[in-house]
CSV table of C-alpha atoms and ligand atoms in Angstrom, one decimal:
chain,number,residue,atom,x,y,z
J,1,UNK,CA,-66.6,13.9,91.5
J,2,UNK,CA,-69.7,14.1,89.4
J,3,UNK,CA,-73.1,14.7,90.9
J,4,UNK,CA,-75.8,12.3,91.8
J,5,UNK,CA,-74.3,8.8,91.2
J,6,UNK,CA,-76.8,6.5,89.7
J,7,UNK,CA,-77.3,2.9,90.0
J,8,UNK,CA,-75.3,2.5,86.8
J,9,UNK,CA,-72.8,-0.2,87.8
J,10,UNK,CA,-74.6,-2.9,86.0
J,11,UNK,CA,-72.3,-4.6,83.6
J,12,UNK,CA,-73.9,-6.6,80.8
J,13,UNK,CA,-75.3,-4.7,77.9
J,14,UNK,CA,-78.1,-7.1,77.8
J,15,UNK,CA,-79.8,-5.4,80.7
J,16,UNK,CA,-78.8,-1.9,79.7
J,17,UNK,CA,-82.2,-0.9,78.4
J,18,UNK,CA,-83.9,-2.4,81.5
J,19,UNK,CA,-81.8,-0.1,83.6
J,20,UNK,CA,-82.8,2.9,81.4
J,21,UNK,CA,-86.5,1.9,82.0
J,22,UNK,CA,-86.1,1.7,85.7
J,23,UNK,CA,-84.4,5.0,85.8
J,24,UNK,CA,-87.3,6.5,83.7
J,25,UNK,CA,-89.8,5.0,86.1
J,26,UNK,CA,-87.8,6.6,89.0
J,27,UNK,CA,-88.6,9.9,87.4
J,28,UNK,CA,-85.1,10.9,86.4
J,29,UNK,CA,-86.0,12.7,83.4
J,30,UNK,CA,-85.4,10.0,80.8
J,31,UNK,CA,-87.8,10.6,78.0
J,32,UNK,CA,-88.7,8.8,74.9
J,33,UNK,CA,-85.9,6.4,75.0
J,34,UNK,CA,-87.6,3.1,75.8
J,35,UNK,CA,-86.5,1.5,72.7
J,36,UNK,CA,-86.8,-2.0,74.0
J,37,UNK,CA,-85.4,-4.9,72.2
J,38,UNK,CA,-81.7,-4.1,71.5
J,39,UNK,CA,-80.2,-7.5,71.2
J,40,UNK,CA,-77.7,-8.6,74.0
J,41,UNK,CA,-74.2,-8.1,73.1
J,42,UNK,CA,-71.7,-10.8,72.8
J,43,UNK,CA,-68.8,-8.4,73.1
J,44,UNK,CA,-67.1,-7.6,76.4
J,45,UNK,CA,-66.8,-3.9,75.8
J,46,UNK,CA,-64.1,-1.8,77.4
J,47,UNK,CA,-65.1,-3.0,80.7
J,48,UNK,CA,-64.6,0.4,82.1
J,49,UNK,CA,-67.9,1.8,83.4
J,50,UNK,CA,-68.7,5.5,83.5
J,51,UNK,CA,-70.5,6.3,86.6
J,52,UNK,CA,-72.6,9.2,87.8
J,53,UNK,CA,-73.6,10.4,84.4
J,54,UNK,CA,-77.1,11.7,83.9
J,55,UNK,CA,-79.7,10.3,81.5
J,56,UNK,CA,-81.2,13.2,79.6
J,57,UNK,CA,-84.2,13.9,77.4
J,58,UNK,CA,-82.2,13.3,74.3
J,59,UNK,CA,-83.6,9.9,73.4
J,60,UNK,CA,-84.8,8.6,70.1
J,61,UNK,CA,-88.0,6.5,70.0
J,62,UNK,CA,-86.0,3.9,67.9
J,63,UNK,CA,-84.3,0.7,68.6
J,64,UNK,CA,-80.7,1.2,69.7
J,65,UNK,CA,-78.0,-0.2,67.4
J,66,UNK,CA,-76.3,-3.0,69.2
J,67,UNK,CA,-72.9,-2.5,70.9
J,68,UNK,CA,-71.5,-5.1,68.5
J,69,UNK,CA,-72.5,-3.2,65.5
J,70,UNK,CA,-71.4,0.2,66.9
J,71,UNK,CA,-68.0,-1.1,67.8
J,72,UNK,CA,-67.2,-3.4,64.8
J,73,UNK,CA,-68.6,-1.3,61.9
J,74,UNK,CA,-66.4,1.8,62.0
J,75,UNK,CA,-64.8,4.5,60.0
J,76,UNK,CA,-61.5,5.5,61.4
J,77,UNK,CA,-59.1,5.6,58.5
J,78,UNK,CA,-56.0,5.9,60.8
J,79,UNK,CA,-56.5,2.2,61.4
J,80,UNK,CA,-57.4,1.2,57.8
J,81,UNK,CA,-60.3,1.8,55.4
J,82,UNK,CA,-62.3,-1.4,55.9
J,83,UNK,CA,-65.2,-1.2,58.4
J,84,UNK,CA,-63.6,-4.0,60.5
J,85,UNK,CA,-60.1,-2.5,60.5
J,86,UNK,CA,-60.6,0.1,63.4
J,87,UNK,CA,-61.8,-2.8,65.7
J,88,UNK,CA,-58.9,-5.0,64.7
J,89,UNK,CA,-56.1,-2.5,64.5
J,90,UNK,CA,-56.7,0.1,67.2
J,91,UNK,CA,-55.4,-2.0,70.1
J,92,UNK,CA,-52.1,-0.1,70.2
J,93,UNK,CA,-53.8,3.3,70.7
J,94,UNK,CA,-52.7,4.6,74.1
J,95,UNK,CA,-55.4,6.8,75.4
J,96,UNK,CA,-53.8,7.8,78.8
J,97,UNK,CA,-52.2,10.1,79.5
J,98,UNK,CA,-54.0,12.3,76.8
J,99,UNK,CA,-53.7,16.0,76.5
J,100,UNK,CA,-55.9,18.4,74.6
J,101,UNK,CA,-54.2,21.5,73.4
J,102,UNK,CA,-56.2,24.8,72.7
J,103,UNK,CA,-54.7,27.4,70.5
J,104,UNK,CA,-55.5,30.3,68.2
J,105,UNK,CA,-58.0,33.0,69.0
J,106,UNK,CA,-58.3,32.5,72.7
J,107,UNK,CA,-57.4,34.5,75.8
J,108,UNK,CA,-54.3,32.3,76.4
J,109,UNK,CA,-53.2,28.9,74.9
J,110,UNK,CA,-54.3,26.0,77.2
J,111,UNK,CA,-53.7,22.4,77.7
J,112,UNK,CA,-55.8,20.0,79.8
J,113,UNK,CA,-55.7,16.2,80.5
J,114,UNK,CA,-58.7,14.3,79.4
J,115,UNK,CA,-59.4,13.1,83.0
J,116,UNK,CA,-59.4,16.6,84.3
J,117,UNK,CA,-61.7,17.5,81.6
J,118,UNK,CA,-64.2,14.9,82.5
J,119,UNK,CA,-64.2,16.1,86.2
J,120,UNK,CA,-64.9,19.6,84.9
J,121,UNK,CA,-68.2,18.9,83.3
J,122,UNK,CA,-71.1,16.7,84.3
J,123,UNK,CA,-71.5,13.8,81.9
J,124,UNK,CA,-74.9,13.1,80.2
J,125,UNK,CA,-76.2,10.3,78.2
J,126,UNK,CA,-77.8,11.2,74.9
J,127,UNK,CA,-79.2,8.9,72.3
J,128,UNK,CA,-78.4,10.2,68.9
J,129,UNK,CA,-79.3,9.1,65.4
J,130,UNK,CA,-76.2,9.0,63.5
J,131,UNK,CA,-76.0,9.3,59.6
J,132,UNK,CA,-72.8,8.4,57.6
J,133,UNK,CA,-72.3,10.0,54.2
J,134,UNK,CA,-72.1,6.5,52.9
J,135,UNK,CA,-75.9,6.3,53.5
J,136,UNK,CA,-76.0,4.0,56.5
J,137,UNK,CA,-77.2,5.0,60.0
J,138,UNK,CA,-77.1,3.9,63.6
J,139,UNK,CA,-78.8,4.9,66.8
J,140,UNK,CA,-76.1,5.4,69.5
J,141,UNK,CA,-76.2,6.0,73.3
J,142,UNK,CA,-73.3,8.4,73.8
J,143,UNK,CA,-72.0,9.6,77.1
J,144,UNK,CA,-70.4,13.0,77.0
J,145,UNK,CA,-70.8,16.7,77.6
J,146,UNK,CA,-71.8,19.7,75.4
J,147,UNK,CA,-68.9,21.2,73.4
J,148,UNK,CA,-70.4,24.5,74.4
J,149,UNK,CA,-69.1,24.1,78.0
J,150,UNK,CA,-65.6,23.3,76.9
J,151,UNK,CA,-65.6,26.3,74.6
J,152,UNK,CA,-66.8,28.5,77.5
J,153,UNK,CA,-63.9,27.2,79.6
J,154,UNK,CA,-61.4,27.8,76.9
J,155,UNK,CA,-62.4,31.4,76.6
J,156,UNK,CA,-62.1,32.1,72.9
J,157,UNK,CA,-61.9,35.8,71.8
J,158,UNK,CA,-64.2,37.8,69.5
J,159,UNK,CA,-61.8,36.8,66.7
J,160,UNK,CA,-62.9,33.2,66.9
J,161,UNK,CA,-65.5,32.5,64.0
J,162,UNK,CA,-64.6,28.7,63.5
J,163,UNK,CA,-63.4,25.9,65.5
J,164,UNK,CA,-60.8,23.5,64.0
J,165,UNK,CA,-60.3,20.0,65.5
J,166,UNK,CA,-57.2,17.8,64.9
J,167,UNK,CA,-57.0,14.1,65.6
J,168,UNK,CA,-53.8,12.3,66.8
J,169,UNK,CA,-51.5,11.2,64.0
J,170,UNK,CA,-49.0,8.9,65.3
J,171,UNK,CA,-47.7,6.2,62.9
J,172,UNK,CA,-46.4,4.1,65.8
J,173,UNK,CA,-50.0,3.6,67.1
J,174,UNK,CA,-52.0,4.1,63.8
J,175,UNK,CA,-51.0,1.6,61.1
J,176,UNK,CA,-53.4,3.3,58.6
J,177,UNK,CA,-51.3,6.4,58.4
J,178,UNK,CA,-48.9,4.5,56.2
J,179,UNK,CA,-51.3,5.1,53.4
J,180,UNK,CA,-52.0,8.6,52.2
J,181,UNK,CA,-55.7,8.1,51.9
J,182,UNK,CA,-56.2,11.5,53.6
J,183,UNK,CA,-54.0,14.4,54.5
J,184,UNK,CA,-53.0,13.4,58.0
J,185,UNK,CA,-53.7,14.6,60.7
J,186,UNK,CA,-57.5,14.2,60.2
J,187,UNK,CA,-58.9,17.6,60.8
J,188,UNK,CA,-62.5,18.9,60.9
J,189,UNK,CA,-64.2,22.1,61.6
J,190,UNK,CA,-67.5,23.8,62.7
J,191,UNK,CA,-68.7,27.3,62.6
J,192,UNK,CA,-68.6,28.8,66.1
J,193,UNK,CA,-72.4,28.8,66.4
J,194,UNK,CA,-72.6,25.1,65.3
J,195,UNK,CA,-69.9,24.3,67.9
J,196,UNK,CA,-71.9,26.1,70.6
J,197,UNK,CA,-75.2,24.5,69.7
J,198,UNK,CA,-76.5,22.5,72.6
J,199,UNK,CA,-76.8,19.3,70.5
J,200,UNK,CA,-73.1,19.3,69.8
J,201,UNK,CA,-71.4,16.8,72.1
J,202,UNK,CA,-68.0,15.8,73.1
J,203,UNK,CA,-68.3,12.0,73.7
J,204,UNK,CA,-66.1,10.0,76.1
J,205,UNK,CA,-68.3,7.0,76.3
J,206,UNK,CA,-71.0,4.8,74.8
J,207,UNK,CA,-73.4,2.3,76.3
J,208,UNK,CA,-72.3,3.6,79.7
J,209,UNK,CA,-68.7,2.6,79.2
J,210,UNK,CA,-65.5,4.4,78.3
J,211,UNK,CA,-65.3,4.7,74.5
J,212,UNK,CA,-63.6,1.8,72.7
J,213,UNK,CA,-60.5,2.9,70.7
J,214,UNK,CA,-62.3,2.3,67.4
J,215,UNK,CA,-65.0,4.7,68.3
J,216,UNK,CA,-62.5,7.6,68.9
J,217,UNK,CA,-61.1,7.2,72.5
J,218,UNK,CA,-60.5,9.0,74.6
J,219,UNK,CA,-62.6,11.8,73.3
J,220,UNK,CA,-64.4,12.6,70.0
J,221,UNK,CA,-66.9,15.0,68.6
J,222,UNK,CA,-70.5,14.1,67.8
J,223,UNK,CA,-72.7,16.4,65.6
J,224,UNK,CA,-75.9,14.5,65.0
J,225,UNK,CA,-77.4,16.7,62.3
J,226,UNK,CA,-74.2,16.4,60.1
J,227,UNK,CA,-72.7,13.4,58.1
J,228,UNK,CA,-70.6,11.1,60.4
J,229,UNK,CA,-67.2,12.3,59.1
J,230,UNK,CA,-67.7,15.6,60.9
J,231,UNK,CA,-67.5,13.6,64.2
J,232,UNK,CA,-63.7,13.6,64.4
J,233,UNK,CA,-62.1,11.0,66.6
J,234,UNK,CA,-59.3,11.0,69.2
J,235,UNK,CA,-58.9,14.7,69.3
J,236,UNK,CA,-55.6,16.2,70.5
J,237,UNK,CA,-56.0,19.8,69.3
J,238,UNK,CA,-58.7,22.4,69.2
J,239,UNK,CA,-57.9,25.7,67.4
J,240,UNK,CA,-60.1,28.8,67.3
J,241,UNK,CA,-59.8,30.6,64.0
J,242,UNK,CA,-61.2,33.6,62.3
J,243,UNK,CA,-61.2,31.8,58.9
J,244,UNK,CA,-62.9,28.5,57.7
J,245,UNK,CA,-60.7,25.5,58.2
J,246,UNK,CA,-60.0,23.3,55.2
J,247,UNK,CA,-60.9,19.9,56.6
J,248,UNK,CA,-59.2,16.7,55.5
J,249,UNK,CA,-62.3,15.6,53.5
J,250,UNK,CA,-62.4,18.9,51.6
J,251,UNK,CA,-58.8,18.6,50.7
J,252,UNK,CA,-59.3,14.9,49.5
J,253,UNK,CA,-62.3,16.0,47.2
J,254,UNK,CA,-63.8,19.4,47.6
J,255,UNK,CA,-66.5,18.5,44.9
J,256,UNK,CA,-67.9,15.7,47.1
J,257,UNK,CA,-67.3,17.0,50.6
J,258,UNK,CA,-68.2,20.5,51.7
J,259,UNK,CA,-67.5,22.3,54.9
J,260,UNK,CA,-71.0,22.1,56.3
J,261,UNK,CA,-71.9,18.6,55.4
J,262,UNK,CA,-75.4,18.8,56.9
J,263,UNK,CA,-77.5,15.6,56.4
J,264,UNK,CA,-79.7,16.7,53.4
J,265,UNK,CA,-81.8,14.2,51.5
J,266,UNK,CA,-82.3,16.8,48.8
J,267,UNK,CA,-78.6,17.1,47.9
J,268,UNK,CA,-77.1,13.8,46.6
J,269,UNK,CA,-73.4,13.0,46.9
J,270,UNK,CA,-72.1,13.2,43.3
J,271,UNK,CA,-71.8,9.3,43.2
J,272,UNK,CA,-74.9,8.3,45.2
J,273,UNK,CA,-78.3,9.4,46.5
J,274,UNK,CA,-78.7,10.7,50.1
J,275,UNK,CA,-82.5,10.3,49.9
J,276,UNK,CA,-82.6,7.0,51.8
J,277,UNK,CA,-80.4,5.2,54.3
J,278,UNK,CA,-79.7,1.7,55.6
J,279,UNK,CA,-80.0,1.2,59.3
J,280,UNK,CA,-77.1,-1.0,60.5
J,281,UNK,CA,-78.2,-4.3,62.1
J,282,UNK,CA,-81.5,-4.0,60.5
J,283,UNK,CA,-81.1,-7.3,58.6
J,284,UNK,CA,-81.3,-8.1,55.0
J,285,UNK,CA,-85.0,-7.6,54.5
J,286,UNK,CA,-85.5,-4.3,56.5
J,287,UNK,CA,-86.6,-1.5,54.2
J,288,UNK,CA,-84.4,1.5,53.7
J,289,UNK,CA,-85.4,4.5,55.6
J,290,UNK,CA,-86.1,7.9,54.3
J,291,UNK,CA,-83.3,10.3,55.3
J,292,UNK,CA,-84.7,13.4,57.1
J,293,UNK,CA,-83.4,16.9,56.7
J,294,UNK,CA,-80.7,17.6,59.2
J,295,UNK,CA,-81.0,13.9,60.2
J,296,UNK,CA,-84.2,14.5,62.0
J,297,UNK,CA,-82.8,17.5,64.1
J,298,UNK,CA,-84.2,20.3,61.8
J,299,UNK,CA,-86.4,21.7,64.5
J,300,UNK,CA,-83.4,22.4,66.6
J,301,UNK,CA,-80.8,23.4,64.1
J,302,UNK,CA,-82.3,24.7,60.8
J,303,UNK,CA,-82.3,28.3,62.1
J,304,UNK,CA,-78.5,28.2,62.1
J,305,UNK,CA,-78.7,28.2,58.3
J,306,UNK,CA,-81.4,30.7,57.8
J,307,UNK,CA,-80.9,32.5,54.4
J,308,UNK,CA,-78.2,30.1,53.3
J,309,UNK,CA,-78.5,28.1,50.0
J,310,UNK,CA,-77.9,24.6,51.3
J,311,UNK,CA,-77.3,23.3,47.8
J,312,UNK,CA,-74.3,25.7,47.4
J,313,UNK,CA,-73.2,25.4,51.0
J,314,UNK,CA,-73.4,21.5,51.2
V,170,MTE,N1,-60.0,10.8,63.1
V,170,MTE,C1,-61.0,10.3,62.4
V,170,MTE,N2,-62.2,10.6,62.8
V,170,MTE,C2,-63.3,10.1,62.1
V,170,MTE,C3,-63.1,9.3,60.9
V,170,MTE,C4,-61.7,8.9,60.6
V,170,MTE,O1,-61.5,8.2,59.6
V,170,MTE,N3,-60.7,9.5,61.3
V,170,MTE,N4,-64.2,8.8,60.2
V,170,MTE,C5,-65.5,9.6,60.4
V,170,MTE,C6,-66.6,8.9,59.8
V,170,MTE,S1,-66.7,8.8,58.1
V,170,MTE,C7,-67.6,8.4,60.5
V,170,MTE,S2,-69.1,7.8,59.8
V,170,MTE,C8,-67.6,8.4,62.0
V,170,MTE,C9,-67.8,7.0,62.5
V,170,MTE,O2,-67.8,6.9,63.9
V,170,MTE,P1,-68.2,5.5,64.6
V,170,MTE,O3,-67.2,4.6,64.0
V,170,MTE,O4,-68.0,5.8,66.1
V,170,MTE,O5,-69.5,5.1,64.3
V,170,MTE,O6,-66.3,8.8,62.5
V,170,MTE,C10,-65.7,9.9,61.8
V,170,MTE,N5,-64.5,10.4,62.6
V,171,MO,MO1,-69.0,8.5,57.6
C-alpha cells in the first residue's frame, strides 16, 4: 500500500497535535504546524484511521479549528441549508462502493473506485486555511492528494481547458434535494491551470481520519485560495471541457457568484463585505481577522491571474 507507514494509529483527537510535534522532532518534514492548543474533541469522529499518509510542509502557524467545529458547522445543501443539517442528516449517505467517472476531453472515458484511487496516489496531510464566502474561516488538517496527479492519470487531451466536477444527487440519500435551493446536482469548475496547481487537493480525510459524510465523503475538492463553495463535496463525476462550465452557484445568482471566486478582500459580495472574517471557534470576544488576498496564498497562486481584472473576473 502507501509508503512509510507512520506511527499514526493514535486515536483521540486530543493528542493529535502532540503526535504532529513528535513527527516534526523526528525530522519528517513537518514545518510550521505546531499550532498547539486545539481543544480536545468530544466527538467520536468516523473512527476510521487513515494510515501511512505523509505530513507535509503545508502547515499554517495558526491554531487548528477543532474537530467538533469542522464537523458540525457545515455547508452541504444536499442535506439542508442550516449549518447543523449536514451533521444531522448525512447519516444515510452510502460512501462505499463509490465510483468516479471521467468524461469529456480525455483519451478515453474512465471509471475508478475511490479505494483504488486512494491506492494510486500517496496521501499527504495539509493544513489549509479555509475561507467561506459567508465571511467565516477555519484551519483544517486535510488528508488527500494533489488533483494534479489525478488529472495526469486521467489523460485529458489538449482540448481540455476546464474541469467540471459533479456531486452525487440521490434524493434517497440526500433529503435536502427535495428543495430546489440549487440546480442539482451541485456542480463546480476550475480552469485547467487552477486544477493542476500543486495546492489544489482532493481530500479523503481530516484529522487523520476518513472524511465524515458532512464534510464531503468519500472524496471532495479543496482549493484554499478560493471561497469554500468551490470545494465541491461527494464527487461522482469529473468532466474535461473546452468551455467554461456554468456552476450551480453561477446559475443560482450570477451577480453574486462568479466562476473564479478567488478570496478577495477588495471585492465585496453585493450583500456584505469580504474585508474581514470570523474564525469559527474563536469565541465571542475574538476580533475579526483581516481577510488576505487569495486567502493568504497569493505568493503561490497570484501568477495564475496575471493581467486579469479581478473585479471583473470575480
Ligand atoms: N456538493 C456540495 N459541495 C459543497 C457545498 C454544498 O452545498 N454541496 N457547500 C460548499 C460550501 S459553501 C462550503 S463553505 C464548503 C464547506 O465545507 P466543510 O463543511 O467541509 O467545511 O463546502 C462546499 N462544497
Ligand atoms: Mo461557503
